[in-house]
Amino acid sequence: MVAKENQKHNLLMPFLLCILLLMVSPLFLGIENLTEIETAKVLEYYVVFISVILLPAVFLPEQDKDIRDLLSSKYMPIAKLYSIRIIQVLIYLMLLLGVYMYLLKAGNCTFAFGRVYMGELATMVFLGGMGIFFYALTDQVVVGYMIPLLYYMLNITISPNKIKAFYLFSMSIEKYEWKWTLGIAGVVFLAVGIVIRSKRK
């Protein structure tokens, strides 16, 4: 019930926007006959944006304080509600990423599917989780979207050696082990974001 209502009233437009973003990618990127490093660049530099679109949307209904007060008065703990929403978004991200990577494989791209899939998923959870965390911290939707984008731009301009395991594009330089740090940090961002947002009145 929660997931159905969330899809209908909250996630439909962001989800459709993500699909559109992926569908138009051939207009900007080559997605055929790619090596693993080239595939990683497509995923890390472009596809990762769907996480920034979808994950911060988890808190959008509660921008209206009346809705927040109403939900707080219901029998279901607000933290559980947020957790269900986030799990739903993560499932969508996993499906979208899987389908997109399948199409890359169909386009004769050469890469280790499981390794690249998990690496990109870790990046998505980190960047989207960062949006969740700062949205919860500031109660400002703009901040929830802007901080991940600013961090993305920082990663473009800074040397990987300066931020090491927190470098977003580590698969592009064949540092797959760094993705563990991003994934764990992303889960922490999500969990702390839920806690902060649940306590907000």
mmCIF file with all atom_site columns, C-alpha atoms in Angstrom:
data_model
loop_
_atom_site.group_PDB
_atom_site.id
_atom_site.type_symbol
_atom_site.label_atom_id
_atom_site.label_alt_id
_atom_site.label_comp_id
_atom_site.label_asym_id
_atom_site.label_entity_id
_atom_site.label_seq_id
_atom_site.pdbx_PDB_ins_code
_atom_site.Cartn_x
_atom_site.Cartn_y
_atom_site.Cartn_z
_atom_site.occupancy
_atom_site.B_iso_or_equiv
_atom_site.pdbx_formal_charge
_atom_site.auth_seq_id
_atom_site.auth_comp_id
_atom_site.auth_asym_id
_atom_site.auth_atom_id
_atom_site.pdbx_PDB_model_num
ATOM 1   C CA . MET A 1 1   ? 0.000  0.000  0.000   1.00 0.00 ? 1   MET A CA 1
ATOM 2   C CA . VAL A 1 2   ? 2.745  2.462  0.962   1.00 0.00 ? 2   VAL A CA 1
ATOM 3   C CA . ALA A 1 3   ? 4.809  1.600  -2.105  1.00 0.00 ? 3   ALA A CA 1
ATOM 4   C CA . LYS A 1 4   ? 1.773  1.908  -4.383  1.00 0.00 ? 4   LYS A CA 1
ATOM 5   C CA . GLU A 1 5   ? 0.842  5.343  -3.045  1.00 0.00 ? 5   GLU A CA 1
ATOM 6   C CA . ASN A 1 6   ? 4.466  6.454  -3.202  1.00 0.00 ? 6   ASN A CA 1
ATOM 7   C CA . GLN A 1 7   ? 4.709  5.403  -6.838  1.00 0.00 ? 7   GLN A CA 1
ATOM 8   C CA . LYS A 1 8   ? 1.473  7.126  -7.780  1.00 0.00 ? 8   LYS A CA 1
ATOM 9   C CA . HIS A 1 9   ? 1.913  10.436 -5.979  1.00 0.00 ? 9   HIS A CA 1
ATOM 10  C CA . ASN A 1 10  ? 5.656  10.848 -5.513  1.00 0.00 ? 10  ASN A CA 1
ATOM 11  C CA . LEU A 1 11  ? 7.896  8.769  -7.753  1.00 0.00 ? 11  LEU A CA 1
ATOM 12  C CA . LEU A 1 12  ? 6.084  8.641  -11.071 1.00 0.00 ? 12  LEU A CA 1
ATOM 13  C CA . MET A 1 13  ? 7.491  11.843 -12.572 1.00 0.00 ? 13  MET A CA 1
ATOM 14  C CA . PRO A 1 14  ? 11.078 11.355 -11.277 1.00 0.00 ? 14  PRO A CA 1
ATOM 15  C CA . PHE A 1 15  ? 10.985 7.751  -12.532 1.00 0.00 ? 15  PHE A CA 1
ATOM 16  C CA . LEU A 1 16  ? 9.802  8.817  -15.992 1.00 0.00 ? 16  LEU A CA 1
ATOM 17  C CA . LEU A 1 17  ? 12.494 11.507 -16.045 1.00 0.00 ? 17  LEU A CA 1
ATOM 18  C CA . CYS A 1 18  ? 15.124 8.846  -15.318 1.00 0.00 ? 18  CYS A CA 1
ATOM 19  C CA . ILE A 1 19  ? 13.833 6.685  -18.163 1.00 0.00 ? 19  ILE A CA 1
ATOM 20  C CA . LEU A 1 20  ? 13.961 9.686  -20.502 1.00 0.00 ? 20  LEU A CA 1
ATOM 21  C CA . LEU A 1 21  ? 17.509 10.487 -19.393 1.00 0.00 ? 21  LEU A CA 1
ATOM 22  C CA . LEU A 1 22  ? 18.613 6.952  -20.216 1.00 0.00 ? 22  LEU A CA 1
ATOM 23  C CA . MET A 1 23  ? 16.712 6.821  -23.501 1.00 0.00 ? 23  MET A CA 1
ATOM 24  C CA . VAL A 1 24  ? 18.365 9.968  -24.867 1.00 0.00 ? 24  VAL A CA 1
ATOM 25  C CA . SER A 1 25  ? 21.871 8.885  -23.855 1.00 0.00 ? 25  SER A CA 1
ATOM 26  C CA . PRO A 1 26  ? 22.735 7.632  -27.387 1.00 0.00 ? 26  PRO A CA 1
ATOM 27  C CA . LEU A 1 27  ? 22.346 11.225 -28.578 1.00 0.00 ? 27  LEU A CA 1
ATOM 28  C CA . PHE A 1 28  ? 25.250 12.301 -26.364 1.00 0.00 ? 28  PHE A CA 1
ATOM 29  C CA . LEU A 1 29  ? 27.277 9.145  -25.796 1.00 0.00 ? 29  LEU A CA 1
ATOM 30  C CA . GLY A 1 30  ? 28.614 6.207  -27.687 1.00 0.00 ? 30  GLY A CA 1
ATOM 31  C CA . ILE A 1 31  ? 27.056 3.095  -26.185 1.00 0.00 ? 31  ILE A CA 1
ATOM 32  C CA . GLU A 1 32  ? 28.291 0.441  -28.610 1.00 0.00 ? 32  GLU A CA 1
ATOM 33  C CA . ASN A 1 33  ? 31.582 -1.457 -28.878 1.00 0.00 ? 33  ASN A CA 1
ATOM 34  C CA . LEU A 1 34  ? 32.905 0.040  -25.642 1.00 0.00 ? 34  LEU A CA 1
ATOM 35  C CA . THR A 1 35  ? 35.745 -1.316 -23.553 1.00 0.00 ? 35  THR A CA 1
ATOM 36  C CA . GLU A 1 36  ? 35.243 -1.791 -19.816 1.00 0.00 ? 36  GLU A CA 1
ATOM 37  C CA . ILE A 1 37  ? 36.867 1.552  -19.000 1.00 0.00 ? 37  ILE A CA 1
ATOM 38  C CA . GLU A 1 38  ? 34.722 3.315  -21.596 1.00 0.00 ? 38  GLU A CA 1
ATOM 39  C CA . THR A 1 39  ? 31.618 1.599  -20.222 1.00 0.00 ? 39  THR A CA 1
ATOM 40  C CA . ALA A 1 40  ? 32.573 2.691  -16.704 1.00 0.00 ? 40  ALA A CA 1
ATOM 41  C CA . LYS A 1 41  ? 32.839 6.283  -17.896 1.00 0.00 ? 41  LYS A CA 1
ATOM 42  C CA . VAL A 1 42  ? 29.341 6.167  -19.397 1.00 0.00 ? 42  VAL A CA 1
ATOM 43  C CA . LEU A 1 43  ? 27.929 4.825  -16.138 1.00 0.00 ? 43  LEU A CA 1
ATOM 44  C CA . GLU A 1 44  ? 29.917 6.973  -13.704 1.00 0.00 ? 44  GLU A CA 1
ATOM 45  C CA . TYR A 1 45  ? 29.715 10.236 -15.601 1.00 0.00 ? 45  TYR A CA 1
ATOM 46  C CA . TYR A 1 46  ? 26.147 10.002 -16.935 1.00 0.00 ? 46  TYR A CA 1
ATOM 47  C CA . VAL A 1 47  ? 23.930 7.180  -15.686 1.00 0.00 ? 47  VAL A CA 1
ATOM 48  C CA . VAL A 1 48  ? 24.716 8.000  -12.035 1.00 0.00 ? 48  VAL A CA 1
ATOM 49  C CA . PHE A 1 49  ? 22.442 11.055 -12.274 1.00 0.00 ? 49  PHE A CA 1
ATOM 50  C CA . ILE A 1 50  ? 19.323 8.901  -12.008 1.00 0.00 ? 50  ILE A CA 1
ATOM 51  C CA . SER A 1 51  ? 20.180 8.322  -8.338  1.00 0.00 ? 51  SER A CA 1
ATOM 52  C CA . VAL A 1 52  ? 20.288 12.068 -7.698  1.00 0.00 ? 52  VAL A CA 1
ATOM 53  C CA . ILE A 1 53  ? 16.869 12.381 -9.317  1.00 0.00 ? 53  ILE A CA 1
ATOM 54  C CA . LEU A 1 54  ? 15.195 9.481  -7.512  1.00 0.00 ? 54  LEU A CA 1
ATOM 55  C CA . LEU A 1 55  ? 16.588 9.209  -3.987  1.00 0.00 ? 55  LEU A CA 1
ATOM 56  C CA . PRO A 1 56  ? 16.022 12.753 -2.642  1.00 0.00 ? 56  PRO A CA 1
ATOM 57  C CA . ALA A 1 57  ? 12.436 12.481 -3.940  1.00 0.00 ? 57  ALA A CA 1
ATOM 58  C CA . VAL A 1 58  ? 11.775 10.144 -0.992  1.00 0.00 ? 58  VAL A CA 1
ATOM 59  C CA . PHE A 1 59  ? 11.181 13.151 1.277   1.00 0.00 ? 59  PHE A CA 1
ATOM 60  C CA . LEU A 1 60  ? 9.289  15.362 -1.168  1.00 0.00 ? 60  LEU A CA 1
ATOM 61  C CA . PRO A 1 61  ? 5.727  14.826 0.194   1.00 0.00 ? 61  PRO A CA 1
ATOM 62  C CA . GLU A 1 62  ? 6.796  16.071 3.632   1.00 0.00 ? 62  GLU A CA 1
ATOM 63  C CA . GLN A 1 63  ? 7.838  19.443 2.233   1.00 0.00 ? 63  GLN A CA 1
ATOM 64  C CA . ASP A 1 64  ? 4.241  20.261 3.131   1.00 0.00 ? 64  ASP A CA 1
ATOM 65  C CA . LYS A 1 65  ? 4.210  20.505 6.937   1.00 0.00 ? 65  LYS A CA 1
ATOM 66  C CA . ASP A 1 66  ? 0.521  19.560 7.070   1.00 0.00 ? 66  ASP A CA 1
ATOM 67  C CA . ILE A 1 67  ? 1.300  16.258 5.341   1.00 0.00 ? 67  ILE A CA 1
ATOM 68  C CA . ARG A 1 68  ? 4.249  15.732 7.695   1.00 0.00 ? 68  ARG A CA 1
ATOM 69  C CA . ASP A 1 69  ? 2.017  16.276 10.732  1.00 0.00 ? 69  ASP A CA 1
ATOM 70  C CA . LEU A 1 70  ? -0.627 13.948 9.302   1.00 0.00 ? 70  LEU A CA 1
ATOM 71  C CA . LEU A 1 71  ? 1.894  11.165 8.689   1.00 0.00 ? 71  LEU A CA 1
ATOM 72  C CA . SER A 1 72  ? 3.363  11.618 12.156  1.00 0.00 ? 72  SER A CA 1
ATOM 73  C CA . SER A 1 73  ? -0.066 10.952 13.643  1.00 0.00 ? 73  SER A CA 1
ATOM 74  C CA . LYS A 1 74  ? -0.553 7.654  11.788  1.00 0.00 ? 74  LYS A CA 1
ATOM 75  C CA . TYR A 1 75  ? 0.007  4.222  13.289  1.00 0.00 ? 75  TYR A CA 1
ATOM 76  C CA . MET A 1 76  ? 3.051  3.478  11.100  1.00 0.00 ? 76  MET A CA 1
ATOM 77  C CA . PRO A 1 77  ? 6.327  4.922  12.427  1.00 0.00 ? 77  PRO A CA 1
ATOM 78  C CA . ILE A 1 78  ? 7.587  7.600  10.047  1.00 0.00 ? 78  ILE A CA 1
ATOM 79  C CA . ALA A 1 79  ? 11.037 5.960  9.959   1.00 0.00 ? 79  ALA A CA 1
ATOM 80  C CA . LYS A 1 80  ? 9.453  2.752  8.649   1.00 0.00 ? 80  LYS A CA 1
ATOM 81  C CA . LEU A 1 81  ? 7.601  4.740  5.985   1.00 0.00 ? 81  LEU A CA 1
ATOM 82  C CA . TYR A 1 82  ? 10.827 6.364  4.819   1.00 0.00 ? 82  TYR A CA 1
ATOM 83  C CA . SER A 1 83  ? 12.613 3.010  4.842   1.00 0.00 ? 83  SER A CA 1
ATOM 84  C CA . ILE A 1 84  ? 9.954  1.470  2.589   1.00 0.00 ? 84  ILE A CA 1
ATOM 85  C CA . ARG A 1 85  ? 10.231 4.391  0.195   1.00 0.00 ? 85  ARG A CA 1
ATOM 86  C CA . ILE A 1 86  ? 14.017 4.148  0.041   1.00 0.00 ? 86  ILE A CA 1
ATOM 87  C CA . ILE A 1 87  ? 13.935 0.387  -0.559  1.00 0.00 ? 87  ILE A CA 1
ATOM 88  C CA . GLN A 1 88  ? 11.439 0.989  -3.357  1.00 0.00 ? 88  GLN A CA 1
ATOM 89  C CA . VAL A 1 89  ? 13.738 3.583  -4.959  1.00 0.00 ? 89  VAL A CA 1
ATOM 90  C CA . LEU A 1 90  ? 16.757 1.293  -4.626  1.00 0.00 ? 90  LEU A CA 1
ATOM 91  C CA . ILE A 1 91  ? 14.844 -1.466 -6.426  1.00 0.00 ? 91  ILE A CA 1
ATOM 92  C CA . TYR A 1 92  ? 14.011 0.967  -9.228  1.00 0.00 ? 92  TYR A CA 1
ATOM 93  C CA . LEU A 1 93  ? 17.650 2.037  -9.476  1.00 0.00 ? 93  LEU A CA 1
ATOM 94  C CA . MET A 1 94  ? 18.798 -1.580 -9.619  1.00 0.00 ? 94  MET A CA 1
ATOM 95  C CA . LEU A 1 95  ? 16.289 -2.377 -12.364 1.00 0.00 ? 95  LEU A CA 1
ATOM 96  C CA . LEU A 1 96  ? 17.102 0.690  -14.450 1.00 0.00 ? 96  LEU A CA 1
ATOM 97  C CA . LEU A 1 97  ? 20.833 0.083  -14.131 1.00 0.00 ? 97  LEU A CA 1
ATOM 98  C CA . GLY A 1 98  ? 20.455 -3.598 -14.971 1.00 0.00 ? 98  GLY A CA 1
ATOM 99  C CA . VAL A 1 99  ? 18.374 -2.926 -18.085 1.00 0.00 ? 99  VAL A CA 1
ATOM 100 C CA . TYR A 1 100 ? 20.731 -0.193 -19.270 1.00 0.00 ? 100 TYR A CA 1
ATOM 101 C CA . MET A 1 101 ? 23.790 -2.402 -18.809 1.00 0.00 ? 101 MET A CA 1
ATOM 102 C CA . TYR A 1 102 ? 22.039 -5.245 -20.605 1.00 0.00 ? 102 TYR A CA 1
ATOM 103 C CA . LEU A 1 103 ? 21.554 -2.891 -23.564 1.00 0.00 ? 103 LEU A CA 1
ATOM 104 C CA . LEU A 1 104 ? 25.244 -1.982 -23.408 1.00 0.00 ? 104 LEU A CA 1
ATOM 105 C CA . LYS A 1 105 ? 26.065 -5.700 -23.582 1.00 0.00 ? 105 LYS A CA 1
ATOM 106 C CA . ALA A 1 106 ? 23.698 -6.040 -26.534 1.00 0.00 ? 106 ALA A CA 1
ATOM 107 C CA . GLY A 1 107 ? 25.623 -3.195 -28.176 1.00 0.00 ? 107 GLY A CA 1
ATOM 108 C CA . ASN A 1 108 ? 28.779 -5.314 -28.071 1.00 0.00 ? 108 ASN A CA 1
ATOM 109 C CA . CYS A 1 109 ? 30.342 -3.528 -25.098 1.00 0.00 ? 109 CYS A CA 1
ATOM 110 C CA . THR A 1 110 ? 32.951 -5.621 -23.313 1.00 0.00 ? 110 THR A CA 1
ATOM 111 C CA . PHE A 1 111 ? 32.913 -5.560 -19.509 1.00 0.00 ? 111 PHE A CA 1
ATOM 112 C CA . ALA A 1 112 ? 32.514 -7.774 -16.454 1.00 0.00 ? 112 ALA A CA 1
ATOM 113 C CA . PHE A 1 113 ? 28.804 -7.308 -15.773 1.00 0.00 ? 113 PHE A CA 1
ATOM 114 C CA . GLY A 1 114 ? 28.705 -8.163 -12.056 1.00 0.00 ? 114 GLY A CA 1
ATOM 115 C CA . ARG A 1 115 ? 31.759 -6.140 -11.083 1.00 0.00 ? 115 ARG A CA 1
ATOM 116 C CA . VAL A 1 116 ? 30.725 -3.041 -13.017 1.00 0.00 ? 116 VAL A CA 1
ATOM 117 C CA . TYR A 1 117 ? 27.096 -3.340 -11.896 1.00 0.00 ? 117 TYR A CA 1
ATOM 118 C CA . MET A 1 118 ? 28.001 -3.437 -8.201  1.00 0.00 ? 118 MET A CA 1
ATOM 119 C CA . GLY A 1 119 ? 30.537 -0.654 -8.594  1.00 0.00 ? 119 GLY A CA 1
ATOM 120 C CA . GLU A 1 120 ? 28.035 1.648  -10.260 1.00 0.00 ? 120 GLU A CA 1
ATOM 121 C CA . LEU A 1 121 ? 25.329 0.755  -7.749  1.00 0.00 ? 121 LEU A CA 1
ATOM 122 C CA . ALA A 1 122 ? 27.700 1.755  -4.935  1.00 0.00 ? 122 ALA A CA 1
ATOM 123 C CA . THR A 1 123 ? 28.269 5.124  -6.617  1.00 0.00 ? 123 THR A CA 1
ATOM 124 C CA . MET A 1 124 ? 24.525 5.647  -7.008  1.00 0.00 ? 124 MET A CA 1
ATOM 125 C CA . VAL A 1 125 ? 23.825 4.842  -3.364  1.00 0.00 ? 125 VAL A CA 1
ATOM 126 C CA . PHE A 1 126 ? 26.603 7.203  -2.275  1.00 0.00 ? 126 PHE A CA 1
ATOM 127 C CA . LEU A 1 127 ? 25.604 10.174 -4.424  1.00 0.00 ? 127 LEU A CA 1
ATOM 128 C CA . GLY A 1 128 ? 21.856 9.724  -3.901  1.00 0.00 ? 128 GLY A CA 1
ATOM 129 C CA . GLY A 1 129 ? 22.411 9.033  -0.193  1.00 0.00 ? 129 GLY A CA 1
ATOM 130 C CA . MET A 1 130 ? 24.328 12.286 0.060   1.00 0.00 ? 130 MET A CA 1
ATOM 131 C CA . GLY A 1 131 ? 21.257 14.047 -1.325  1.00 0.00 ? 131 GLY A CA 1
ATOM 132 C CA . ILE A 1 132 ? 19.031 12.280 1.225   1.00 0.00 ? 132 ILE A CA 1
ATOM 133 C CA . PHE A 1 133 ? 21.353 13.250 4.083   1.00 0.00 ? 133 PHE A CA 1
ATOM 134 C CA . PHE A 1 134 ? 21.633 16.952 3.244   1.00 0.00 ? 134 PHE A CA 1
ATOM 135 C CA . TYR A 1 135 ? 17.926 17.193 2.414   1.00 0.00 ? 135 TYR A CA 1
ATOM 136 C CA . ALA A 1 136 ? 17.122 15.766 5.857   1.00 0.00 ? 136 ALA A CA 1
ATOM 137 C CA . LEU A 1 137 ? 19.709 17.970 7.556   1.00 0.00 ? 137 LEU A CA 1
ATOM 138 C CA . THR A 1 138 ? 18.526 21.259 6.054   1.00 0.00 ? 138 THR A CA 1
ATOM 139 C CA . ASP A 1 139 ? 14.885 20.494 5.197   1.00 0.00 ? 139 ASP A CA 1
ATOM 140 C CA . GLN A 1 140 ? 15.596 22.148 1.845   1.00 0.00 ? 140 GLN A CA 1
ATOM 141 C CA . VAL A 1 141 ? 14.888 20.181 -1.327  1.00 0.00 ? 141 VAL A CA 1
ATOM 142 C CA . VAL A 1 142 ? 17.235 22.395 -3.354  1.00 0.00 ? 142 VAL A CA 1
ATOM 143 C CA . VAL A 1 143 ? 20.125 21.530 -1.035  1.00 0.00 ? 143 VAL A CA 1
ATOM 144 C CA . GLY A 1 144 ? 19.324 17.836 -1.383  1.00 0.00 ? 144 GLY A CA 1
ATOM 145 C CA . TYR A 1 145 ? 19.846 18.084 -5.118  1.00 0.00 ? 145 TYR A CA 1
ATOM 146 C CA . MET A 1 146 ? 22.625 20.661 -5.223  1.00 0.00 ? 146 MET A CA 1
ATOM 147 C CA . ILE A 1 147 ? 25.147 19.109 -2.807  1.00 0.00 ? 147 ILE A CA 1
ATOM 148 C CA . PRO A 1 148 ? 25.514 15.865 -4.807  1.00 0.00 ? 148 PRO A CA 1
ATOM 149 C CA . LEU A 1 149 ? 25.871 17.885 -8.018  1.00 0.00 ? 149 LEU A CA 1
ATOM 150 C CA . LEU A 1 150 ? 28.548 20.082 -6.439  1.00 0.00 ? 150 LEU A CA 1
ATOM 151 C CA . TYR A 1 151 ? 30.385 16.991 -5.215  1.00 0.00 ? 151 TYR A CA 1
ATOM 152 C CA . TYR A 1 152 ? 30.156 15.536 -8.716  1.00 0.00 ? 152 TYR A CA 1
ATOM 153 C CA . MET A 1 153 ? 31.706 18.682 -10.195 1.00 0.00 ? 153 MET A CA 1
ATOM 154 C CA . LEU A 1 154 ? 34.425 18.637 -7.528  1.00 0.00 ? 154 LEU A CA 1
ATOM 155 C CA . ASN A 1 155 ? 35.341 15.120 -8.593  1.00 0.00 ? 155 ASN A CA 1
ATOM 156 C CA . ILE A 1 156 ? 35.721 16.259 -12.190 1.00 0.00 ? 156 ILE A CA 1
ATOM 157 C CA . THR A 1 157 ? 38.204 18.970 -11.237 1.00 0.00 ? 157 THR A CA 1
ATOM 158 C CA . ILE A 1 158 ? 40.197 17.303 -8.445  1.00 0.00 ? 158 ILE A CA 1
ATOM 159 C CA . SER A 1 159 ? 42.894 14.645 -8.596  1.00 0.00 ? 159 SER A CA 1
ATOM 160 C CA . PRO A 1 160 ? 41.700 11.150 -7.578  1.00 0.00 ? 160 PRO A CA 1
ATOM 161 C CA . ASN A 1 161 ? 44.687 10.872 -5.250  1.00 0.00 ? 161 ASN A CA 1
ATOM 162 C CA . LYS A 1 162 ? 43.332 13.689 -3.101  1.00 0.00 ? 162 LYS A CA 1
ATOM 163 C CA . ILE A 1 163 ? 40.068 11.975 -2.191  1.00 0.00 ? 163 ILE A CA 1
ATOM 164 C CA . LYS A 1 164 ? 41.025 8.388  -3.047  1.00 0.00 ? 164 LYS A CA 1
ATOM 165 C CA . ALA A 1 165 ? 38.226 6.000  -2.011  1.00 0.00 ? 165 ALA A CA 1
ATOM 166 C CA . PHE A 1 166 ? 35.646 8.798  -2.191  1.00 0.00 ? 166 PHE A CA 1
ATOM 167 C CA . TYR A 1 167 ? 36.402 9.427  -5.847  1.00 0.00 ? 167 TYR A CA 1
ATOM 168 C CA . LEU A 1 168 ? 33.215 8.933  -7.845  1.00 0.00 ? 168 LEU A CA 1
ATOM 169 C CA . PHE A 1 169 ? 34.857 7.781  -11.067 1.00 0.00 ? 169 PHE A CA 1
ATOM 170 C CA . SER A 1 170 ? 37.169 5.114  -9.665  1.00 0.00 ? 170 SER A CA 1
ATOM 171 C CA . MET A 1 171 ? 36.090 2.391  -12.119 1.00 0.00 ? 171 MET A CA 1
ATOM 172 C CA . SER A 1 172 ? 37.300 4.642  -14.916 1.00 0.00 ? 172 SER A CA 1
ATOM 173 C CA . ILE A 1 173 ? 40.807 4.416  -13.438 1.00 0.00 ? 173 ILE A CA 1
ATOM 174 C CA . GLU A 1 174 ? 40.404 0.724  -12.526 1.00 0.00 ? 174 GLU A CA 1
ATOM 175 C CA . LYS A 1 175 ? 40.226 1.265  -8.768  1.00 0.00 ? 175 LYS A CA 1
ATOM 176 C CA . TYR A 1 176 ? 37.273 -1.043 -8.128  1.00 0.00 ? 176 TYR A CA 1
ATOM 177 C CA . GLU A 1 177 ? 38.211 -1.604 -4.486  1.00 0.00 ? 177 GLU A CA 1
ATOM 178 C CA . TRP A 1 178 ? 37.372 2.032  -3.729  1.00 0.00 ? 178 TRP A CA 1
ATOM 179 C CA . LYS A 1 179 ? 33.717 1.313  -4.451  1.00 0.00 ? 179 LYS A CA 1
ATOM 180 C CA . TRP A 1 180 ? 33.390 -0.529 -1.127  1.00 0.00 ? 180 TRP A CA 1
ATOM 181 C CA . THR A 1 181 ? 33.968 2.745  0.708   1.00 0.00 ? 181 THR A CA 1
ATOM 182 C CA . LEU A 1 182 ? 31.455 4.604  -1.442  1.00 0.00 ? 182 LEU A CA 1
ATOM 183 C CA . GLY A 1 183 ? 28.805 1.926  -0.954  1.00 0.00 ? 183 GLY A CA 1
ATOM 184 C CA . ILE A 1 184 ? 29.206 1.781  2.821   1.00 0.00 ? 184 ILE A CA 1
ATOM 185 C CA . ALA A 1 185 ? 29.250 5.573  3.100   1.00 0.00 ? 185 ALA A CA 1
ATOM 186 C CA . GLY A 1 186 ? 26.105 5.716  0.974   1.00 0.00 ? 186 GLY A CA 1
ATOM 187 C CA . VAL A 1 187 ? 24.248 3.318  3.277   1.00 0.00 ? 187 VAL A CA 1
ATOM 188 C CA . VAL A 1 188 ? 25.326 5.437  6.267   1.00 0.00 ? 188 VAL A CA 1
ATOM 189 C CA . PHE A 1 189 ? 24.033 8.566  4.523   1.00 0.00 ? 189 PHE A CA 1
ATOM 190 C CA . LEU A 1 190 ? 20.674 6.866  3.945   1.00 0.00 ? 190 LEU A CA 1
ATOM 191 C CA . ALA A 1 191 ? 20.346 5.598  7.504   1.00 0.00 ? 191 ALA A CA 1
ATOM 192 C CA . VAL A 1 192 ? 21.341 8.870  9.144   1.00 0.00 ? 192 VAL A CA 1
ATOM 193 C CA . GLY A 1 193 ? 19.101 10.789 6.762   1.00 0.00 ? 193 GLY A CA 1
ATOM 194 C CA . ILE A 1 194 ? 16.117 8.669  7.822   1.00 0.00 ? 194 ILE A CA 1
ATOM 195 C CA . VAL A 1 195 ? 16.896 9.215  11.514  1.00 0.00 ? 195 VAL A CA 1
ATOM 196 C CA . ILE A 1 196 ? 17.268 12.993 11.135  1.00 0.00 ? 196 ILE A CA 1
ATOM 197 C CA . ARG A 1 197 ? 14.172 13.350 9.010   1.00 0.00 ? 197 ARG A CA 1
ATOM 198 C CA . SER A 1 198 ? 12.089 11.159 11.320  1.00 0.00 ? 198 SER A CA 1
ATOM 199 C CA . LYS A 1 199 ? 12.876 13.407 14.292  1.00 0.00 ? 199 LYS A CA 1
ATOM 200 C CA . ARG A 1 200 ? 12.089 16.616 12.430  1.00 0.00 ? 200 ARG A CA 1
ATOM 201 C CA . LYS A 1 201 ? 8.844  18.253 13.501  1.00 0.00 ? 201 LYS A CA 1
#
